[in-house]
């Protein structure tokens, strides 16, 4: 007997709900049809389903996302970095308490207490014909962030390989839900070819029909709800072997619109607005934002950064302000529209010589109009890099608050965590750093304004 087994898969939604309803309607209708044919199907998500740049996710701290996954009858999900490092420890610990699906993550452990009951290193799915499928999963190792938040994250490939070999004699098929990125998936396929399928995510790569690497089928479903994936496995019960595996992506924008789709999107937006509408402070005047030079809003935010970190100097990009700060009563909803990013403050310890190098790099004339994607940035364009407390004269001598910089002395530069990944300033990647977690930029800005405008 040859059995067809189906997996529908989603990944990296980042709370982009535009096509969520039509995608789930397509999956539900197809699964119903397959069930009538006597074929088993499963539904999995590969993480980064939530993103706190979305108002509904912010207002519910991800619980609204879990309700969506429940309503859509998911079977197994794993965590992405947006679940893992954008919530406080207690918020993540209880995120899946009401989940009606299995949560699999093999390389994350609470450093403060026993792991929550929902957290499992693997699960085994069984088809109606008795075929056993081991589902393993791991998430990207943002070690410094997890440690600050009270979690321990271990080497993902090592954990997956350990469980794959531990379970290989108990199951017929092994699949992995990977929130590691394409490079890690390729390495995993090379190191552990007993895995049959690696469902891929995190780097937002797109494989329209999957890709074979060392006999392992890799998938990639893009980002932001662009695609719904449909994997088909053909298992031969006589030989106990998986004889065929294939994957296909369906573009969600081209699927038929689901009934009530627009009304549902408006409803969750309205729910979020109401939940965040309570005023938190009163601004006596209007603070403008500018993307190509300093503004009243950037000056206010720089003062906030100084007070919060007690740093020697401050640096951030003007593009983080999506809107201006209005005069009058200001709510969390208003501040979220200004600073929607899941970005944290970081203090970097660097010498005066290094600071001079960073200052020169920050004057890059190509950056202000850059349409930055990722790294936590959720704005429109990068904007000018703004330096507070740092100046350079015509003789290219650097000063901090009017005092000449000592090339050998160590200074504390307050900046945004997105700059510490090495993309803009490679030196930051290896410098000593202090991350301020779990508060986002909007959280510390609200706290500052509440005191400032009291």
Short mmCIF file of C-alpha atoms in Angstrom, two decimals:
data_model
loop_
_atom_site.label_atom_id
_atom_site.label_comp_id
_atom_site.label_asym_id
_atom_site.label_seq_id
_atom_site.Cartn_x
_atom_site.Cartn_y
_atom_site.Cartn_z
CA UNK A 1 0.00 0.00 0.00
CA UNK A 2 1.20 3.51 -0.88
CA UNK A 3 -0.09 6.16 1.51
CA UNK A 4 -0.23 9.87 0.71
CA UNK A 5 0.45 12.16 3.68
CA UNK A 6 -0.06 15.91 3.42
CA UNK A 7 1.52 18.77 5.35
CA UNK A 8 0.28 22.32 4.97
CA UNK A 9 2.84 24.80 6.26
CA UNK A 10 3.05 28.52 7.04
CA UNK A 11 5.97 30.61 8.25
CA UNK A 12 7.15 34.12 9.14
CA UNK A 13 3.70 35.68 9.08
CA UNK A 14 4.97 38.53 11.30
CA UNK A 15 1.33 39.38 12.09
CA UNK A 16 0.61 40.35 8.47
CA UNK A 17 -3.01 39.22 8.55
CA UNK A 18 -4.14 40.54 5.14
CA UNK A 19 -4.39 37.07 3.56
CA UNK A 20 -4.76 35.01 6.74
CA UNK A 21 -8.46 34.26 6.35
CA UNK A 22 -8.25 33.20 2.70
CA UNK A 23 -5.17 31.07 3.36
CA UNK A 24 -6.90 29.25 6.20
CA UNK A 25 -10.11 28.83 4.17
CA UNK A 26 -8.03 27.26 1.38
CA UNK A 27 -6.30 24.93 3.83
CA UNK A 28 -9.53 23.94 5.57
CA UNK A 29 -11.34 23.21 2.29
CA UNK A 30 -8.42 21.19 0.91
CA UNK A 31 -7.99 19.20 4.13
CA UNK A 32 -11.70 18.36 4.12
CA UNK A 33 -11.45 17.11 0.54
CA UNK A 34 -8.37 15.01 1.38
CA UNK A 35 -10.12 13.50 4.39
CA UNK A 36 -12.99 12.43 2.16
CA UNK A 37 -10.39 10.68 -0.02
CA UNK A 38 -9.01 8.88 3.03
CA UNK A 39 -5.75 10.83 3.09
CA UNK A 40 -4.22 12.24 6.29
CA UNK A 41 -3.16 15.87 6.53
CA UNK A 42 -1.42 18.03 9.13
CA UNK A 43 -1.00 21.79 9.54
CA UNK A 44 2.20 23.32 10.94
CA UNK A 45 3.64 26.79 11.52
CA UNK A 46 7.38 27.49 11.63
CA UNK A 47 7.48 30.52 13.91
CA UNK A 48 7.49 34.31 13.79
CA UNK A 49 3.72 34.14 13.55
CA UNK A 50 3.55 37.12 15.86
CA UNK A 51 5.22 40.51 15.48
CA UNK A 52 4.64 43.26 18.00
CA UNK A 53 4.81 45.93 15.31
CA UNK A 54 1.20 44.87 14.66
CA UNK A 55 -1.31 46.65 16.88
CA UNK A 56 -3.44 43.56 17.57
CA UNK A 57 -0.42 41.47 18.55
CA UNK A 58 0.87 44.31 20.73
CA UNK A 59 -2.47 44.82 22.45
CA UNK A 60 -2.88 41.10 23.21
CA UNK A 61 0.84 40.36 23.73
CA UNK A 62 0.55 37.53 21.21
CA UNK A 63 -2.49 35.85 22.75
CA UNK A 64 -4.57 36.95 19.76
CA UNK A 65 -2.14 35.06 17.51
CA UNK A 66 -2.55 31.91 19.57
CA UNK A 67 -6.32 32.20 19.23
CA UNK A 68 -5.92 32.41 15.43
CA UNK A 69 -3.78 29.27 15.40
CA UNK A 70 -6.36 27.49 17.58
CA UNK A 71 -9.24 28.57 15.36
CA UNK A 72 -7.37 27.34 12.28
CA UNK A 73 -6.79 23.89 13.88
CA UNK A 74 -3.00 23.81 13.66
CA UNK A 75 -1.40 20.54 14.70
CA UNK A 76 2.17 21.63 15.53
CA UNK A 77 3.98 24.96 15.76
CA UNK A 78 7.45 26.08 16.75
CA UNK A 79 8.84 29.39 17.97
CA UNK A 80 10.65 32.03 15.97
CA UNK A 81 12.79 34.79 17.41
CA UNK A 82 9.75 37.12 17.48
CA UNK A 83 8.03 34.77 19.91
CA UNK A 84 11.27 34.11 21.77
CA UNK A 85 12.96 37.45 22.33
CA UNK A 86 10.28 40.15 22.05
CA UNK A 87 8.33 39.08 25.13
CA UNK A 88 9.28 39.20 28.79
CA UNK A 89 10.07 35.83 30.38
CA UNK A 90 6.70 35.46 32.07
CA UNK A 91 4.83 36.53 28.91
CA UNK A 92 6.58 33.86 26.82
CA UNK A 93 6.29 31.28 29.61
CA UNK A 94 2.50 31.56 29.45
CA UNK A 95 2.11 32.40 25.75
CA UNK A 96 0.90 28.92 24.78
CA UNK A 97 -0.98 27.98 27.94
CA UNK A 98 -4.26 27.83 26.00
CA UNK A 99 -2.80 26.32 22.83
CA UNK A 100 -4.87 23.51 21.31
CA UNK A 101 -1.86 22.30 19.30
CA UNK A 102 1.56 20.86 20.05
CA UNK A 103 4.43 23.32 20.59
CA UNK A 104 7.79 21.79 19.70
CA UNK A 105 11.13 23.48 20.41
CA UNK A 106 14.23 21.41 21.11
CA UNK A 107 16.83 24.04 21.99
CA UNK A 108 15.14 26.43 24.44
CA UNK A 109 15.05 26.08 28.22
CA UNK A 110 13.91 28.33 31.04
CA UNK A 111 16.84 29.39 33.22
CA UNK A 112 14.55 30.41 36.08
CA UNK A 113 12.27 27.41 36.55
CA UNK A 114 11.09 24.20 34.92
CA UNK A 115 10.08 24.53 31.29
CA UNK A 116 6.39 25.29 30.75
CA UNK A 117 4.24 22.21 30.19
CA UNK A 118 3.51 23.12 26.57
CA UNK A 119 7.20 23.10 25.61
CA UNK A 120 8.27 19.75 24.07
CA UNK A 121 11.50 18.72 22.31
CA UNK A 122 9.55 16.63 19.78
CA UNK A 123 6.18 15.11 19.06
CA UNK A 124 5.08 12.05 17.10
CA UNK A 125 2.15 12.30 14.71
CA UNK A 126 0.34 9.18 13.55
CA UNK A 127 -1.67 8.88 10.34
CA UNK A 128 -4.93 6.97 10.12
CA UNK A 129 -2.97 4.06 8.62
CA UNK A 130 -0.48 3.94 11.47
CA UNK A 131 2.48 5.73 9.88
CA UNK A 132 4.48 7.46 12.61
CA UNK A 133 6.08 10.85 11.92
CA UNK A 134 8.57 12.45 14.31
CA UNK A 135 8.37 16.25 14.33
CA UNK A 136 11.50 17.99 15.62
CA UNK A 137 12.06 21.75 15.84
CA UNK A 138 14.59 24.40 16.80
CA UNK A 139 14.90 28.17 16.73
CA UNK A 140 17.71 30.57 15.90
CA UNK A 141 20.26 30.98 18.68
CA UNK A 142 20.08 34.62 19.80
CA UNK A 143 22.04 33.63 22.88
CA UNK A 144 22.71 37.07 24.42
CA UNK A 145 19.08 38.14 24.12
CA UNK A 146 17.69 34.89 25.52
CA UNK A 147 20.10 35.00 28.46
CA UNK A 148 19.01 38.55 29.35
CA UNK A 149 15.38 37.38 29.27
CA UNK A 150 15.92 34.37 31.52
CA UNK A 151 16.14 31.63 28.89
CA UNK A 152 18.93 29.30 27.79
CA UNK A 153 19.19 28.58 24.08
CA UNK A 154 21.43 25.72 22.95
CA UNK A 155 23.04 24.82 19.62
CA UNK A 156 20.07 24.04 17.35
CA UNK A 157 21.62 21.56 14.89
CA UNK A 158 23.11 19.49 17.69
CA UNK A 159 19.74 19.20 19.43
CA UNK A 160 17.91 18.25 16.25
CA UNK A 161 20.49 15.62 15.29
CA UNK A 162 20.40 14.17 18.82
CA UNK A 163 16.63 13.68 18.70
CA UNK A 164 16.63 12.47 15.09
CA UNK A 165 18.92 9.55 15.92
CA UNK A 166 17.15 8.87 19.22
CA UNK A 167 13.81 8.49 17.42
CA UNK A 168 14.78 6.97 14.07
CA UNK A 169 13.91 3.41 15.08
CA UNK A 170 10.58 4.42 16.58
CA UNK A 171 9.13 6.24 13.56
CA UNK A 172 8.72 5.90 9.82
CA UNK A 173 9.34 9.52 8.83
CA UNK A 174 11.29 12.41 10.40
CA UNK A 175 10.51 16.06 9.67
CA UNK A 176 11.99 19.21 11.19
CA UNK A 177 10.36 22.60 11.73
CA UNK A 178 13.33 24.90 11.38
CA UNK A 179 13.42 28.55 12.36
CA UNK A 180 17.14 28.66 11.61
CA UNK A 181 17.51 30.02 8.08
CA UNK A 182 18.58 28.50 4.79
CA UNK A 183 22.30 28.16 5.57
CA UNK A 184 21.61 26.24 8.77
CA UNK A 185 19.06 24.08 6.94
CA UNK A 186 21.64 23.18 4.30
CA UNK A 187 24.20 22.26 6.97
CA UNK A 188 21.62 20.20 8.85
CA UNK A 189 20.75 18.29 5.68
CA UNK A 190 24.43 17.53 5.11
CA UNK A 191 25.00 16.43 8.70
CA UNK A 192 21.76 14.50 9.25
CA UNK A 193 20.36 12.95 6.05
CA UNK A 194 18.05 10.65 8.05
CA UNK A 195 15.72 13.68 8.28
CA UNK A 196 13.26 13.45 5.40
CA UNK A 197 12.01 17.05 5.27
CA UNK A 198 13.25 20.34 6.72
CA UNK A 199 10.50 22.95 6.73
CA UNK A 200 12.48 26.18 6.42
CA UNK A 201 11.91 29.74 7.63
CA UNK A 202 13.61 32.74 9.33
CA UNK A 203 15.56 33.95 6.27
CA UNK A 204 12.32 34.34 4.28
CA UNK A 205 13.66 32.33 1.33
CA UNK A 206 11.29 31.05 -1.33
CA UNK A 207 11.43 27.55 -2.85
CA UNK A 208 8.37 27.29 -5.07
CA UNK A 209 8.70 23.52 -5.36
CA UNK A 210 11.11 22.77 -2.55
CA UNK A 211 14.76 21.88 -3.01
CA UNK A 212 16.67 18.64 -2.47
CA UNK A 213 19.86 18.88 -0.40
CA UNK A 214 21.73 15.61 0.26
CA UNK A 215 18.48 13.71 -0.21
CA UNK A 216 16.59 15.95 2.24
CA UNK A 217 13.70 18.05 0.94
CA UNK A 218 14.00 21.70 2.02
CA UNK A 219 11.07 24.11 1.89
CA UNK A 220 10.90 27.90 1.99
CA UNK A 221 7.68 29.90 2.11
CA UNK A 222 8.81 33.54 2.02
CA UNK A 223 7.35 35.99 4.54
CA UNK A 224 4.36 38.10 5.62
CA UNK A 225 1.74 35.57 4.50
CA UNK A 226 2.85 35.56 0.87
CA UNK A 227 2.47 31.80 0.47
CA UNK A 228 0.80 28.68 1.80
CA UNK A 229 2.89 25.55 1.41
CA UNK A 230 1.56 22.07 0.60
CA UNK A 231 3.91 19.12 1.05
CA UNK A 232 3.01 15.61 -0.12
CA UNK A 233 4.76 12.48 1.14
CA UNK A 234 4.19 9.03 -0.39
CA UNK A 235 4.96 6.23 2.02
CA UNK A 236 5.16 2.57 0.91
CA UNK A 237 3.92 0.32 3.69
CA UNK A 238 5.29 -2.81 2.04
CA UNK A 239 8.88 -1.55 1.95
CA UNK A 240 8.51 0.83 4.93
CA UNK A 241 10.13 3.54 2.84
CA UNK A 242 9.27 7.07 1.83
CA UNK A 243 9.23 6.81 -1.94
CA UNK A 244 8.30 10.35 -2.98
CA UNK A 245 8.23 13.80 -1.48
CA UNK A 246 7.22 17.07 -3.13
CA UNK A 247 6.28 20.60 -2.12
CA UNK A 248 4.33 23.43 -3.73
CA UNK A 249 3.68 27.04 -2.74
CA UNK A 250 0.34 28.73 -3.35
CA UNK A 251 0.39 32.53 -3.61
CA UNK A 252 -2.15 33.73 -1.09
CA UNK A 253 -2.94 36.98 -2.92
CA UNK A 254 -4.29 34.89 -5.80
CA UNK A 255 -6.55 32.71 -3.63
CA UNK A 256 -10.29 33.52 -3.52
CA UNK A 257 -11.20 36.09 -0.89
CA UNK A 258 -12.72 34.51 2.21
CA UNK A 259 -16.16 35.47 3.39
CA UNK A 260 -16.00 38.29 5.94
CA UNK A 261 -12.28 38.82 5.38
CA UNK A 262 -12.36 42.64 5.27
CA UNK A 263 -14.74 42.92 8.22
CA UNK A 264 -12.51 40.61 10.31
CA UNK A 265 -9.40 42.68 9.56
CA UNK A 266 -11.20 45.89 10.55
CA UNK A 267 -12.56 44.26 13.69
CA UNK A 268 -9.20 43.13 15.10
CA UNK A 269 -7.74 46.55 14.27
CA UNK A 270 -10.57 48.22 16.17
CA UNK A 271 -10.18 45.83 19.10
CA UNK A 272 -6.50 46.69 19.33
CA UNK A 273 -7.13 50.43 19.13
CA UNK A 274 -9.65 50.23 21.97
CA UNK A 275 -7.28 48.17 24.13
CA UNK A 276 -4.45 50.70 23.67
CA UNK A 277 -6.57 53.87 23.74
CA UNK A 278 -6.15 54.83 27.40
CA UNK A 279 -4.16 58.13 27.61
CA UNK A 280 -0.78 57.79 29.36
CA UNK A 281 0.44 61.41 29.34
CA UNK A 282 -0.39 64.89 28.07
CA UNK A 283 1.95 66.65 25.61
CA UNK A 284 1.70 70.43 25.92
CA UNK A 285 2.96 71.00 22.38
CA UNK A 286 3.47 69.29 19.01
CA UNK A 287 6.81 67.51 18.44
CA UNK A 288 7.67 67.18 14.75
CA UNK A 289 9.58 64.27 13.26
CA UNK A 290 12.09 64.65 10.42
CA UNK A 291 13.92 61.91 8.57
CA UNK A 292 16.90 63.87 7.23
CA UNK A 293 17.96 65.97 10.21
CA UNK A 294 17.26 66.47 13.89
CA UNK A 295 13.77 67.32 15.04
CA UNK A 296 11.91 68.24 18.20
CA UNK A 297 10.91 64.58 18.52
CA UNK A 298 14.46 63.25 18.06
CA UNK A 299 15.76 65.76 20.65
CA UNK A 300 13.14 64.55 23.13
CA UNK A 301 13.97 60.91 22.43
CA UNK A 302 17.71 61.58 22.85
CA UNK A 303 17.01 63.01 26.30
CA UNK A 304 15.06 59.84 27.06
CA UNK A 305 18.00 57.69 25.94
CA UNK A 306 20.45 59.66 28.10
CA UNK A 307 18.31 59.32 31.19
CA UNK A 308 17.56 55.62 30.61
CA UNK A 309 21.16 54.54 29.99
CA UNK A 310 23.34 57.21 31.63
CA UNK A 311 25.57 56.90 28.53
CA UNK A 312 28.28 59.33 27.39
CA UNK A 313 26.69 59.85 23.98
CA UNK A 314 23.72 58.71 21.92
CA UNK A 315 23.26 57.59 18.31
CA UNK A 316 20.15 56.47 16.41
CA UNK A 317 18.61 56.86 12.96
CA UNK A 318 15.94 59.49 12.35
CA UNK A 319 13.77 57.01 10.43
CA UNK A 320 12.67 55.27 13.62
CA UNK A 321 9.98 57.93 14.03
CA UNK A 322 7.14 56.94 11.73
CA UNK A 323 4.85 59.76 12.86
CA UNK A 324 5.13 62.99 14.86
CA UNK A 325 4.03 63.36 18.49
CA UNK A 326 0.74 65.23 18.63
CA UNK A 327 -0.23 67.90 21.14
CA UNK A 328 -2.74 66.79 23.76
CA UNK A 329 -3.52 63.47 25.43
CA UNK A 330 -1.30 60.66 24.13
CA UNK A 331 -2.14 56.94 24.37
CA UNK A 332 -0.13 53.74 23.92
CA UNK A 333 -1.86 53.50 20.55
CA UNK A 334 -0.38 56.86 19.52
CA UNK A 335 3.13 55.92 20.66
CA UNK A 336 2.92 52.56 18.90
CA UNK A 337 2.21 54.37 15.63
CA UNK A 338 5.30 56.53 16.21
CA UNK A 339 7.61 53.69 17.29
CA UNK A 340 6.21 50.35 16.02
CA UNK A 341 9.59 48.58 16.04
CA UNK A 342 10.44 45.55 18.22
CA UNK A 343 13.79 47.19 18.96
CA UNK A 344 15.66 47.46 22.27
CA UNK A 345 18.20 49.96 23.55
CA UNK A 346 21.82 48.85 23.77
CA UNK A 347 24.92 50.50 25.25
CA UNK A 348 28.13 49.70 23.37
CA UNK A 349 31.50 50.04 25.10
CA UNK A 350 34.08 51.38 22.62
CA UNK A 351 37.33 53.32 22.71
CA UNK A 352 37.65 56.88 21.53
CA UNK A 353 39.49 55.68 18.42
CA UNK A 354 36.67 53.27 17.62
CA UNK A 355 34.07 55.94 18.29
CA UNK A 356 35.74 58.21 15.73
CA UNK A 357 35.57 55.42 13.16
CA UNK A 358 31.89 54.86 13.97
CA UNK A 359 31.13 58.58 13.70
CA UNK A 360 32.69 58.77 10.24
CA UNK A 361 30.76 55.68 9.10
CA UNK A 362 27.51 57.18 10.43
CA UNK A 363 27.87 60.08 7.98
CA UNK A 364 27.30 57.69 5.05
CA UNK A 365 25.28 59.70 2.53
CA UNK A 366 23.59 56.59 1.06
CA UNK A 367 21.90 55.55 4.30
CA UNK A 368 19.20 58.23 4.82
CA UNK A 369 17.04 57.11 1.87
CA UNK A 370 17.67 53.41 2.38
CA UNK A 371 14.44 51.39 2.53
CA UNK A 372 15.59 49.17 5.36
CA UNK A 373 13.94 45.77 5.79
CA UNK A 374 14.45 43.58 8.83
CA UNK A 375 16.77 43.90 11.86
CA UNK A 376 13.67 44.85 13.85
CA UNK A 377 13.14 48.05 11.85
CA UNK A 378 9.49 48.58 10.89
CA UNK A 379 9.70 52.10 9.47
CA UNK A 380 9.66 53.48 5.94
CA UNK A 381 13.24 54.64 5.31
CA UNK A 382 16.39 54.55 7.42
CA UNK A 383 16.77 58.33 7.72
CA UNK A 384 19.85 60.31 8.74
CA UNK A 385 22.01 58.90 11.51
CA UNK A 386 21.73 61.32 14.41
CA UNK A 387 24.61 61.77 16.85
CA UNK A 388 23.96 63.42 20.20
CA UNK A 389 26.88 64.55 22.32
CA UNK A 390 29.36 63.73 19.53
CA UNK A 391 30.87 66.41 17.29
CA UNK A 392 33.83 66.68 14.94
CA UNK A 393 35.61 69.90 13.98
CA UNK A 394 37.24 70.86 10.67
CA UNK A 395 40.53 69.32 11.84
CA UNK A 396 38.61 66.03 12.27
CA UNK A 397 39.06 66.05 16.02
CA UNK A 398 36.25 64.30 17.89
CA UNK A 399 34.53 65.73 20.97
CA UNK A 400 32.02 64.33 23.45
CA UNK A 401 29.96 67.08 25.02
CA UNK A 402 32.67 69.58 24.11
CA UNK A 403 35.55 67.58 25.62
CA UNK A 404 38.24 66.15 23.28
CA UNK A 405 37.98 62.39 22.95
CA UNK A 406 40.83 60.26 24.30
CA UNK A 407 41.64 57.60 21.70
CA UNK A 408 42.46 55.00 24.38
CA UNK A 409 39.63 55.75 26.80
CA UNK A 410 36.48 53.62 26.84
CA UNK A 411 33.14 55.34 26.29
CA UNK A 412 29.52 54.22 26.60
CA UNK A 413 27.49 54.82 23.44
CA UNK A 414 23.71 54.36 23.72
CA UNK A 415 22.19 53.12 20.47
CA UNK A 416 19.66 50.64 19.05
CA UNK A 417 20.16 46.89 19.09
CA UNK A 418 19.72 46.68 15.31
CA UNK A 419 23.17 48.27 14.91
CA UNK A 420 24.88 45.59 16.99
CA UNK A 421 24.36 42.79 14.46
CA UNK A 422 27.25 44.10 12.33
CA UNK A 423 25.39 45.10 9.17
CA UNK A 424 26.02 48.87 9.50
CA UNK A 425 28.85 48.94 12.02
CA UNK A 426 30.90 45.71 11.94
CA UNK A 427 32.90 46.75 15.00
CA UNK A 428 29.78 46.72 17.18
CA UNK A 429 29.36 43.01 16.63
CA UNK A 430 32.47 42.22 18.68
CA UNK A 431 32.33 45.06 21.22
CA UNK A 432 31.20 44.70 24.81
CA UNK A 433 27.47 45.43 24.96
CA UNK A 434 24.68 45.96 27.49
CA UNK A 435 21.20 45.13 26.19
CA UNK A 436 18.22 46.65 27.97
CA UNK A 437 15.44 44.03 27.78
CA UNK A 438 12.54 43.44 27.47
CA UNK A 439 11.46 47.10 27.09
CA UNK A 440 11.14 48.35 23.50
CA UNK A 441 11.91 51.92 22.43
CA UNK A 442 8.24 52.87 22.83
CA UNK A 443 8.17 51.49 26.38
CA UNK A 444 11.09 53.57 27.62
CA UNK A 445 9.78 56.61 25.73
CA UNK A 446 6.39 56.35 27.42
CA UNK A 447 8.04 56.02 30.86
CA UNK A 448 10.15 59.09 30.18
CA UNK A 449 7.26 61.20 28.88
CA UNK A 450 5.03 60.25 31.81
CA UNK A 451 7.65 61.72 34.16
CA UNK A 452 8.65 64.62 31.89
CA UNK A 453 5.09 65.83 31.28
CA UNK A 454 3.67 65.05 34.74
#
